Amino acid sequence: MEGTGRAARYRDVFANGEFRALWLAELVSSAGDQVARVALSVLVYVRTGSAALTAFTFALTFLPALIGPVLAGLADRYPRREVMIACDLSRGAVMTVMALPFVPLWVMFPLIFVAQLLSSPSNAARGALLADVLAGDMLTVGQGLRQIVGQIAQVGGFAVGGFLTAILTPYGSLAVNAASFFVSASIIFTGVRHRPAPIGDGGSISLLESTRRGARLVFADRQLRTLIWIIWMIGLPVTADGIAVPYASTISAEPTAGSWLLAATPVGAIIGAFVLTKLQPALRLRLMAPLAGLSGLPLLICVLQPNLIISCVLFGLSGVAAAYMVVAPATFIQRSPQASRGQAIGLMTSGYIASQGICLALGGVIADRLGPAGALGVAGAVALVLGAALTVAWRRVDLVEVSHGPAGTAA
């Protein structure tokens, strides 16, 4: 499909056996992660009765992203398939320990941190390996399928997590998550072929120096620099998730209003991802930056505090626009040099995870001062302004080079 202008189709991508294995493994482990988040929240709150400590536990899923780029360099030093398998087995072992009822909370907190930290080299290796498995526009469609999987896992995982936690207890749910990592490792082992580590001098330098080189590589390149800012600004529309429940209390007396708002965003993202992957590749590239900015417009309208139905539509529309994340990471991956791709992807991934945690925290602080609707308005306004600036910056770079730039080699 590359160079033809025709959009790749889902069946084209699913025809690749290695992609099917990577996709299924990610689905299993992502769903397990959501189940674990529910179980940990319940476990910590039941043991301590502290809402603050429960929130701190949730924050631990974001904090490792701040140092994740250092470990992401492992995806360039060692065969990426083996990095993913090792990380899955290690996370499964950590979760197995956490599932033991006699493990005290003070031990669980560092284990949560370690488990999340291991996701950095795994995600970097997965993104880089995906570019080896899929070429050209198939990579963008593959990223779209990953986006849809992530949103489905978020909605379904939370629902199933609550059910499993009630039936199996939080410890049983943590054991389910541990099993999901072992299953993921076995799928990758059997479904993805071995490839040697990228050729380069990465093995002769420290991980810290490798991280610095990766940052210089990204920020010295106009396209990569613009792309990474477009990707990192996803934290602004995600702010709505952290404010959804208090905002719902200001517009509706319905006890489930917050749940409806939380569900509206990922549903919109799924719809947006599906539509975007049906568009022509060149059109997707042109729409990417404007959509990043437009993801803030519905949140800005929420300042008016419309009723629950309209607010759900607005949250959903923000999710539709935020589906630009189908296009941006795939374009970033294609543009990154193959030998340093893992490090670049690690920086990208860790940054957008950290940006979500930072924006969620700042959104809560602003909501205390201006109210939930005011905080949504601030996030929406910043997204509009930043998106407009990045749209101008993106139009100044050579889109043709991105469309036909370095892509992975088809398997």
mmCIF file with all atom_site columns, C-alpha atoms in Angstrom, residues 45-185:
data_model
loop_
_atom_site.group_PDB
_atom_site.id
_atom_site.type_symbol
_atom_site.label_atom_id
_atom_site.label_alt_id
_atom_site.label_comp_id
_atom_site.label_asym_id
_atom_site.label_entity_id
_atom_site.label_seq_id
_atom_site.pdbx_PDB_ins_code
_atom_site.Cartn_x
_atom_site.Cartn_y
_atom_site.Cartn_z
_atom_site.occupancy
_atom_site.B_iso_or_equiv
_atom_site.pdbx_formal_charge
_atom_site.auth_seq_id
_atom_site.auth_comp_id
_atom_site.auth_asym_id
_atom_site.auth_atom_id
_atom_site.pdbx_PDB_model_num
ATOM 1   C CA . TYR A 1 45  ? -8.912  1.212   50.140 1.00 0.00 ? 45  TYR A CA 1
ATOM 2   C CA . VAL A 1 46  ? -10.171 -1.809  52.078 1.00 0.00 ? 46  VAL A CA 1
ATOM 3   C CA . ARG A 1 47  ? -6.885  -2.173  53.941 1.00 0.00 ? 47  ARG A CA 1
ATOM 4   C CA . THR A 1 48  ? -6.379  1.520   54.740 1.00 0.00 ? 48  THR A CA 1
ATOM 5   C CA . GLY A 1 49  ? -9.685  3.322   54.279 1.00 0.00 ? 49  GLY A CA 1
ATOM 6   C CA . SER A 1 50  ? -7.623  6.160   52.786 1.00 0.00 ? 50  SER A CA 1
ATOM 7   C CA . ALA A 1 51  ? -8.784  7.777   49.548 1.00 0.00 ? 51  ALA A CA 1
ATOM 8   C CA . ALA A 1 52  ? -5.453  9.622   49.300 1.00 0.00 ? 52  ALA A CA 1
ATOM 9   C CA . LEU A 1 53  ? -3.455  6.398   49.520 1.00 0.00 ? 53  LEU A CA 1
ATOM 10  C CA . THR A 1 54  ? -5.741  4.806   46.955 1.00 0.00 ? 54  THR A CA 1
ATOM 11  C CA . ALA A 1 55  ? -5.112  7.746   44.595 1.00 0.00 ? 55  ALA A CA 1
ATOM 12  C CA . PHE A 1 56  ? -1.370  7.432   45.258 1.00 0.00 ? 56  PHE A CA 1
ATOM 13  C CA . THR A 1 57  ? -1.538  3.772   44.236 1.00 0.00 ? 57  THR A CA 1
ATOM 14  C CA . PHE A 1 58  ? -3.153  4.770   40.941 1.00 0.00 ? 58  PHE A CA 1
ATOM 15  C CA . ALA A 1 59  ? -0.501  7.465   40.439 1.00 0.00 ? 59  ALA A CA 1
ATOM 16  C CA . LEU A 1 60  ? 2.207   4.792   40.701 1.00 0.00 ? 60  LEU A CA 1
ATOM 17  C CA . THR A 1 61  ? 1.043   3.525   37.299 1.00 0.00 ? 61  THR A CA 1
ATOM 18  C CA . PHE A 1 62  ? 2.197   6.836   35.779 1.00 0.00 ? 62  PHE A CA 1
ATOM 19  C CA . LEU A 1 63  ? 5.333   7.738   37.756 1.00 0.00 ? 63  LEU A CA 1
ATOM 20  C CA . PRO A 1 64  ? 7.669   5.110   36.204 1.00 0.00 ? 64  PRO A CA 1
ATOM 21  C CA . ALA A 1 65  ? 7.141   6.799   32.836 1.00 0.00 ? 65  ALA A CA 1
ATOM 22  C CA . LEU A 1 66  ? 9.395   9.621   34.042 1.00 0.00 ? 66  LEU A CA 1
ATOM 23  C CA . ILE A 1 67  ? 12.443  7.308   34.032 1.00 0.00 ? 67  ILE A CA 1
ATOM 24  C CA . GLY A 1 68  ? 11.127  4.838   31.464 1.00 0.00 ? 68  GLY A CA 1
ATOM 25  C CA . PRO A 1 69  ? 13.215  6.213   28.556 1.00 0.00 ? 69  PRO A CA 1
ATOM 26  C CA . VAL A 1 70  ? 16.395  4.992   30.284 1.00 0.00 ? 70  VAL A CA 1
ATOM 27  C CA . LEU A 1 71  ? 15.252  1.361   30.088 1.00 0.00 ? 71  LEU A CA 1
ATOM 28  C CA . ALA A 1 72  ? 13.694  1.812   26.645 1.00 0.00 ? 72  ALA A CA 1
ATOM 29  C CA . GLY A 1 73  ? 17.209  1.656   25.188 1.00 0.00 ? 73  GLY A CA 1
ATOM 30  C CA . LEU A 1 74  ? 17.212  -2.079  25.932 1.00 0.00 ? 74  LEU A CA 1
ATOM 31  C CA . ALA A 1 75  ? 14.935  -2.476  22.896 1.00 0.00 ? 75  ALA A CA 1
ATOM 32  C CA . ASP A 1 76  ? 17.848  -1.371  20.687 1.00 0.00 ? 76  ASP A CA 1
ATOM 33  C CA . ARG A 1 77  ? 20.535  -3.428  22.456 1.00 0.00 ? 77  ARG A CA 1
ATOM 34  C CA . TYR A 1 78  ? 18.863  -6.837  22.433 1.00 0.00 ? 78  TYR A CA 1
ATOM 35  C CA . PRO A 1 79  ? 16.497  -8.718  20.093 1.00 0.00 ? 79  PRO A CA 1
ATOM 36  C CA . ARG A 1 80  ? 13.143  -6.995  20.519 1.00 0.00 ? 80  ARG A CA 1
ATOM 37  C CA . ARG A 1 81  ? 11.100  -10.198 20.644 1.00 0.00 ? 81  ARG A CA 1
ATOM 38  C CA . GLU A 1 82  ? 13.236  -11.459 23.514 1.00 0.00 ? 82  GLU A CA 1
ATOM 39  C CA . VAL A 1 83  ? 12.967  -8.119  25.349 1.00 0.00 ? 83  VAL A CA 1
ATOM 40  C CA . MET A 1 84  ? 9.165   -8.360  25.232 1.00 0.00 ? 84  MET A CA 1
ATOM 41  C CA . ILE A 1 85  ? 9.173   -11.959 26.448 1.00 0.00 ? 85  ILE A CA 1
ATOM 42  C CA . ALA A 1 86  ? 11.585  -11.191 29.298 1.00 0.00 ? 86  ALA A CA 1
ATOM 43  C CA . CYS A 1 87  ? 9.503   -8.191  30.403 1.00 0.00 ? 87  CYS A CA 1
ATOM 44  C CA . ASP A 1 88  ? 6.263   -10.181 30.327 1.00 0.00 ? 88  ASP A CA 1
ATOM 45  C CA . LEU A 1 89  ? 7.773   -13.039 32.346 1.00 0.00 ? 89  LEU A CA 1
ATOM 46  C CA . SER A 1 90  ? 9.245   -10.578 34.854 1.00 0.00 ? 90  SER A CA 1
ATOM 47  C CA . ARG A 1 91  ? 5.965   -8.687  35.249 1.00 0.00 ? 91  ARG A CA 1
ATOM 48  C CA . GLY A 1 92  ? 4.116   -11.970 35.646 1.00 0.00 ? 92  GLY A CA 1
ATOM 49  C CA . ALA A 1 93  ? 6.507   -12.955 38.433 1.00 0.00 ? 93  ALA A CA 1
ATOM 50  C CA . VAL A 1 94  ? 6.078   -9.588  40.176 1.00 0.00 ? 94  VAL A CA 1
ATOM 51  C CA . MET A 1 95  ? 2.286   -9.838  39.972 1.00 0.00 ? 95  MET A CA 1
ATOM 52  C CA . THR A 1 96  ? 2.418   -13.394 41.321 1.00 0.00 ? 96  THR A CA 1
ATOM 53  C CA . VAL A 1 97  ? 4.171   -12.103 44.439 1.00 0.00 ? 97  VAL A CA 1
ATOM 54  C CA . MET A 1 98  ? 1.606   -9.317  44.793 1.00 0.00 ? 98  MET A CA 1
ATOM 55  C CA . ALA A 1 99  ? -1.209  -11.865 44.592 1.00 0.00 ? 99  ALA A CA 1
ATOM 56  C CA . LEU A 1 100 ? -0.003  -13.526 47.826 1.00 0.00 ? 100 LEU A CA 1
ATOM 57  C CA . PRO A 1 101 ? -2.387  -12.472 50.646 1.00 0.00 ? 101 PRO A CA 1
ATOM 58  C CA . PHE A 1 102 ? 0.371   -12.143 53.259 1.00 0.00 ? 102 PHE A CA 1
ATOM 59  C CA . VAL A 1 103 ? 2.398   -9.542  51.308 1.00 0.00 ? 103 VAL A CA 1
ATOM 60  C CA . PRO A 1 104 ? 2.248   -6.217  53.220 1.00 0.00 ? 104 PRO A CA 1
ATOM 61  C CA . LEU A 1 105 ? 1.270   -2.947  51.508 1.00 0.00 ? 105 LEU A CA 1
ATOM 62  C CA . TRP A 1 106 ? 4.702   -1.398  51.970 1.00 0.00 ? 106 TRP A CA 1
ATOM 63  C CA . VAL A 1 107 ? 6.085   -4.196  49.780 1.00 0.00 ? 107 VAL A CA 1
ATOM 64  C CA . MET A 1 108 ? 3.314   -3.854  47.197 1.00 0.00 ? 108 MET A CA 1
ATOM 65  C CA . PHE A 1 109 ? 4.081   -0.225  46.402 1.00 0.00 ? 109 PHE A CA 1
ATOM 66  C CA . PRO A 1 110 ? 7.621   -0.802  45.104 1.00 0.00 ? 110 PRO A CA 1
ATOM 67  C CA . LEU A 1 111 ? 6.396   -3.925  43.275 1.00 0.00 ? 111 LEU A CA 1
ATOM 68  C CA . ILE A 1 112 ? 3.765   -1.824  41.470 1.00 0.00 ? 112 ILE A CA 1
ATOM 69  C CA . PHE A 1 113 ? 6.495   0.617   40.504 1.00 0.00 ? 113 PHE A CA 1
ATOM 70  C CA . VAL A 1 114 ? 8.753   -2.150  39.180 1.00 0.00 ? 114 VAL A CA 1
ATOM 71  C CA . ALA A 1 115 ? 5.938   -3.776  37.199 1.00 0.00 ? 115 ALA A CA 1
ATOM 72  C CA . GLN A 1 116 ? 5.072   -0.485  35.519 1.00 0.00 ? 116 GLN A CA 1
ATOM 73  C CA . LEU A 1 117 ? 8.724   0.363   34.909 1.00 0.00 ? 117 LEU A CA 1
ATOM 74  C CA . LEU A 1 118 ? 9.155   -2.901  33.000 1.00 0.00 ? 118 LEU A CA 1
ATOM 75  C CA . SER A 1 119 ? 6.433   -1.793  30.606 1.00 0.00 ? 119 SER A CA 1
ATOM 76  C CA . SER A 1 120 ? 8.790   0.864   29.150 1.00 0.00 ? 120 SER A CA 1
ATOM 77  C CA . PRO A 1 121 ? 11.257  -1.488  27.395 1.00 0.00 ? 121 PRO A CA 1
ATOM 78  C CA . SER A 1 122 ? 8.366   -3.773  26.490 1.00 0.00 ? 122 SER A CA 1
ATOM 79  C CA . ASN A 1 123 ? 6.364   -0.988  24.825 1.00 0.00 ? 123 ASN A CA 1
ATOM 80  C CA . ALA A 1 124 ? 9.475   0.326   23.074 1.00 0.00 ? 124 ALA A CA 1
ATOM 81  C CA . ALA A 1 125 ? 10.296  -3.134  21.734 1.00 0.00 ? 125 ALA A CA 1
ATOM 82  C CA . ARG A 1 126 ? 6.686   -3.739  20.663 1.00 0.00 ? 126 ARG A CA 1
ATOM 83  C CA . GLY A 1 127 ? 6.475   -0.446  18.755 1.00 0.00 ? 127 GLY A CA 1
ATOM 84  C CA . ALA A 1 128 ? 9.823   -0.970  17.047 1.00 0.00 ? 128 ALA A CA 1
ATOM 85  C CA . LEU A 1 129 ? 9.038   -4.590  16.204 1.00 0.00 ? 129 LEU A CA 1
ATOM 86  C CA . LEU A 1 130 ? 5.678   -3.577  14.755 1.00 0.00 ? 130 LEU A CA 1
ATOM 87  C CA . ALA A 1 131 ? 7.536   -1.424  12.236 1.00 0.00 ? 131 ALA A CA 1
ATOM 88  C CA . ASP A 1 132 ? 9.526   -4.516  11.233 1.00 0.00 ? 132 ASP A CA 1
ATOM 89  C CA . VAL A 1 133 ? 6.370   -6.576  10.838 1.00 0.00 ? 133 VAL A CA 1
ATOM 90  C CA . LEU A 1 134 ? 4.203   -4.014  9.005  1.00 0.00 ? 134 LEU A CA 1
ATOM 91  C CA . ALA A 1 135 ? 5.311   -1.634  6.262  1.00 0.00 ? 135 ALA A CA 1
ATOM 92  C CA . GLY A 1 136 ? 3.915   1.684   5.036  1.00 0.00 ? 136 GLY A CA 1
ATOM 93  C CA . ASP A 1 137 ? 0.229   2.387   5.605  1.00 0.00 ? 137 ASP A CA 1
ATOM 94  C CA . MET A 1 138 ? -0.273  -1.053  7.111  1.00 0.00 ? 138 MET A CA 1
ATOM 95  C CA . LEU A 1 139 ? 1.677   0.243   10.113 1.00 0.00 ? 139 LEU A CA 1
ATOM 96  C CA . THR A 1 140 ? -0.797  3.112   10.567 1.00 0.00 ? 140 THR A CA 1
ATOM 97  C CA . VAL A 1 141 ? -3.772  0.750   10.337 1.00 0.00 ? 141 VAL A CA 1
ATOM 98  C CA . GLY A 1 142 ? -2.032  -1.612  12.736 1.00 0.00 ? 142 GLY A CA 1
ATOM 99  C CA . GLN A 1 143 ? -1.574  1.276   15.171 1.00 0.00 ? 143 GLN A CA 1
ATOM 100 C CA . GLY A 1 144 ? -5.271  2.019   14.746 1.00 0.00 ? 144 GLY A CA 1
ATOM 101 C CA . LEU A 1 145 ? -6.134  -1.522  15.727 1.00 0.00 ? 145 LEU A CA 1
ATOM 102 C CA . ARG A 1 146 ? -3.876  -1.176  18.791 1.00 0.00 ? 146 ARG A CA 1
ATOM 103 C CA . GLN A 1 147 ? -5.694  2.044   19.704 1.00 0.00 ? 147 GLN A CA 1
ATOM 104 C CA . ILE A 1 148 ? -9.054  0.302   19.461 1.00 0.00 ? 148 ILE A CA 1
ATOM 105 C CA . VAL A 1 149 ? -7.731  -2.587  21.556 1.00 0.00 ? 149 VAL A CA 1
ATOM 106 C CA . GLY A 1 150 ? -6.535  -0.157  24.209 1.00 0.00 ? 150 GLY A CA 1
ATOM 107 C CA . GLN A 1 151 ? -9.902  1.561   24.452 1.00 0.00 ? 151 GLN A CA 1
ATOM 108 C CA . ILE A 1 152 ? -11.836 -1.716  24.518 1.00 0.00 ? 152 ILE A CA 1
ATOM 109 C CA . ALA A 1 153 ? -9.481  -3.061  27.177 1.00 0.00 ? 153 ALA A CA 1
ATOM 110 C CA . GLN A 1 154 ? -10.018 0.116   29.211 1.00 0.00 ? 154 GLN A CA 1
ATOM 111 C CA . VAL A 1 155 ? -13.807 -0.109  29.138 1.00 0.00 ? 155 VAL A CA 1
ATOM 112 C CA . GLY A 1 156 ? -14.105 -3.906  29.313 1.00 0.00 ? 156 GLY A CA 1
ATOM 113 C CA . GLY A 1 157 ? -11.209 -4.388  31.706 1.00 0.00 ? 157 GLY A CA 1
ATOM 114 C CA . PHE A 1 158 ? -12.671 -2.065  34.323 1.00 0.00 ? 158 PHE A CA 1
ATOM 115 C CA . ALA A 1 159 ? -16.058 -3.768  34.069 1.00 0.00 ? 159 ALA A CA 1
ATOM 116 C CA . VAL A 1 160 ? -14.626 -7.290  34.188 1.00 0.00 ? 160 VAL A CA 1
ATOM 117 C CA . GLY A 1 161 ? -12.188 -6.188  36.884 1.00 0.00 ? 161 GLY A CA 1
ATOM 118 C CA . GLY A 1 162 ? -15.009 -5.178  39.179 1.00 0.00 ? 162 GLY A CA 1
ATOM 119 C CA . PHE A 1 163 ? -16.763 -8.490  38.586 1.00 0.00 ? 163 PHE A CA 1
ATOM 120 C CA . LEU A 1 164 ? -13.625 -10.589 39.111 1.00 0.00 ? 164 LEU A CA 1
ATOM 121 C CA . THR A 1 165 ? -12.653 -8.655  42.224 1.00 0.00 ? 165 THR A CA 1
ATOM 122 C CA . ALA A 1 166 ? -16.076 -9.344  43.699 1.00 0.00 ? 166 ALA A CA 1
ATOM 123 C CA . ILE A 1 167 ? -15.940 -13.040 42.821 1.00 0.00 ? 167 ILE A CA 1
ATOM 124 C CA . LEU A 1 168 ? -12.246 -13.867 43.286 1.00 0.00 ? 168 LEU A CA 1
ATOM 125 C CA . THR A 1 169 ? -11.231 -11.154 45.818 1.00 0.00 ? 169 THR A CA 1
ATOM 126 C CA . PRO A 1 170 ? -8.554  -8.585  44.882 1.00 0.00 ? 170 PRO A CA 1
ATOM 127 C CA . TYR A 1 171 ? -5.814  -11.198 45.300 1.00 0.00 ? 171 TYR A CA 1
ATOM 128 C CA . GLY A 1 172 ? -7.507  -13.492 42.804 1.00 0.00 ? 172 GLY A CA 1
ATOM 129 C CA . SER A 1 173 ? -7.737  -10.627 40.299 1.00 0.00 ? 173 SER A CA 1
ATOM 130 C CA . LEU A 1 174 ? -4.022  -9.933  40.723 1.00 0.00 ? 174 LEU A CA 1
ATOM 131 C CA . ALA A 1 175 ? -3.357  -13.612 40.018 1.00 0.00 ? 175 ALA A CA 1
ATOM 132 C CA . VAL A 1 176 ? -5.415  -13.279 36.822 1.00 0.00 ? 176 VAL A CA 1
ATOM 133 C CA . ASN A 1 177 ? -3.221  -10.352 35.797 1.00 0.00 ? 177 ASN A CA 1
ATOM 134 C CA . ALA A 1 178 ? -0.086  -12.386 36.503 1.00 0.00 ? 178 ALA A CA 1
ATOM 135 C CA . ALA A 1 179 ? -1.436  -15.174 34.290 1.00 0.00 ? 179 ALA A CA 1
ATOM 136 C CA . SER A 1 180 ? -2.167  -12.670 31.509 1.00 0.00 ? 180 SER A CA 1
ATOM 137 C CA . PHE A 1 181 ? 1.530   -11.781 31.288 1.00 0.00 ? 181 PHE A CA 1
ATOM 138 C CA . PHE A 1 182 ? 2.575   -15.439 31.079 1.00 0.00 ? 182 PHE A CA 1
ATOM 139 C CA . VAL A 1 183 ? -0.006  -16.005 28.331 1.00 0.00 ? 183 VAL A CA 1
ATOM 140 C CA . SER A 1 184 ? 1.237   -12.910 26.488 1.00 0.00 ? 184 SER A CA 1
ATOM 141 C CA . ALA A 1 185 ? 4.834   -14.163 26.641 1.00 0.00 ? 185 ALA A CA 1
#
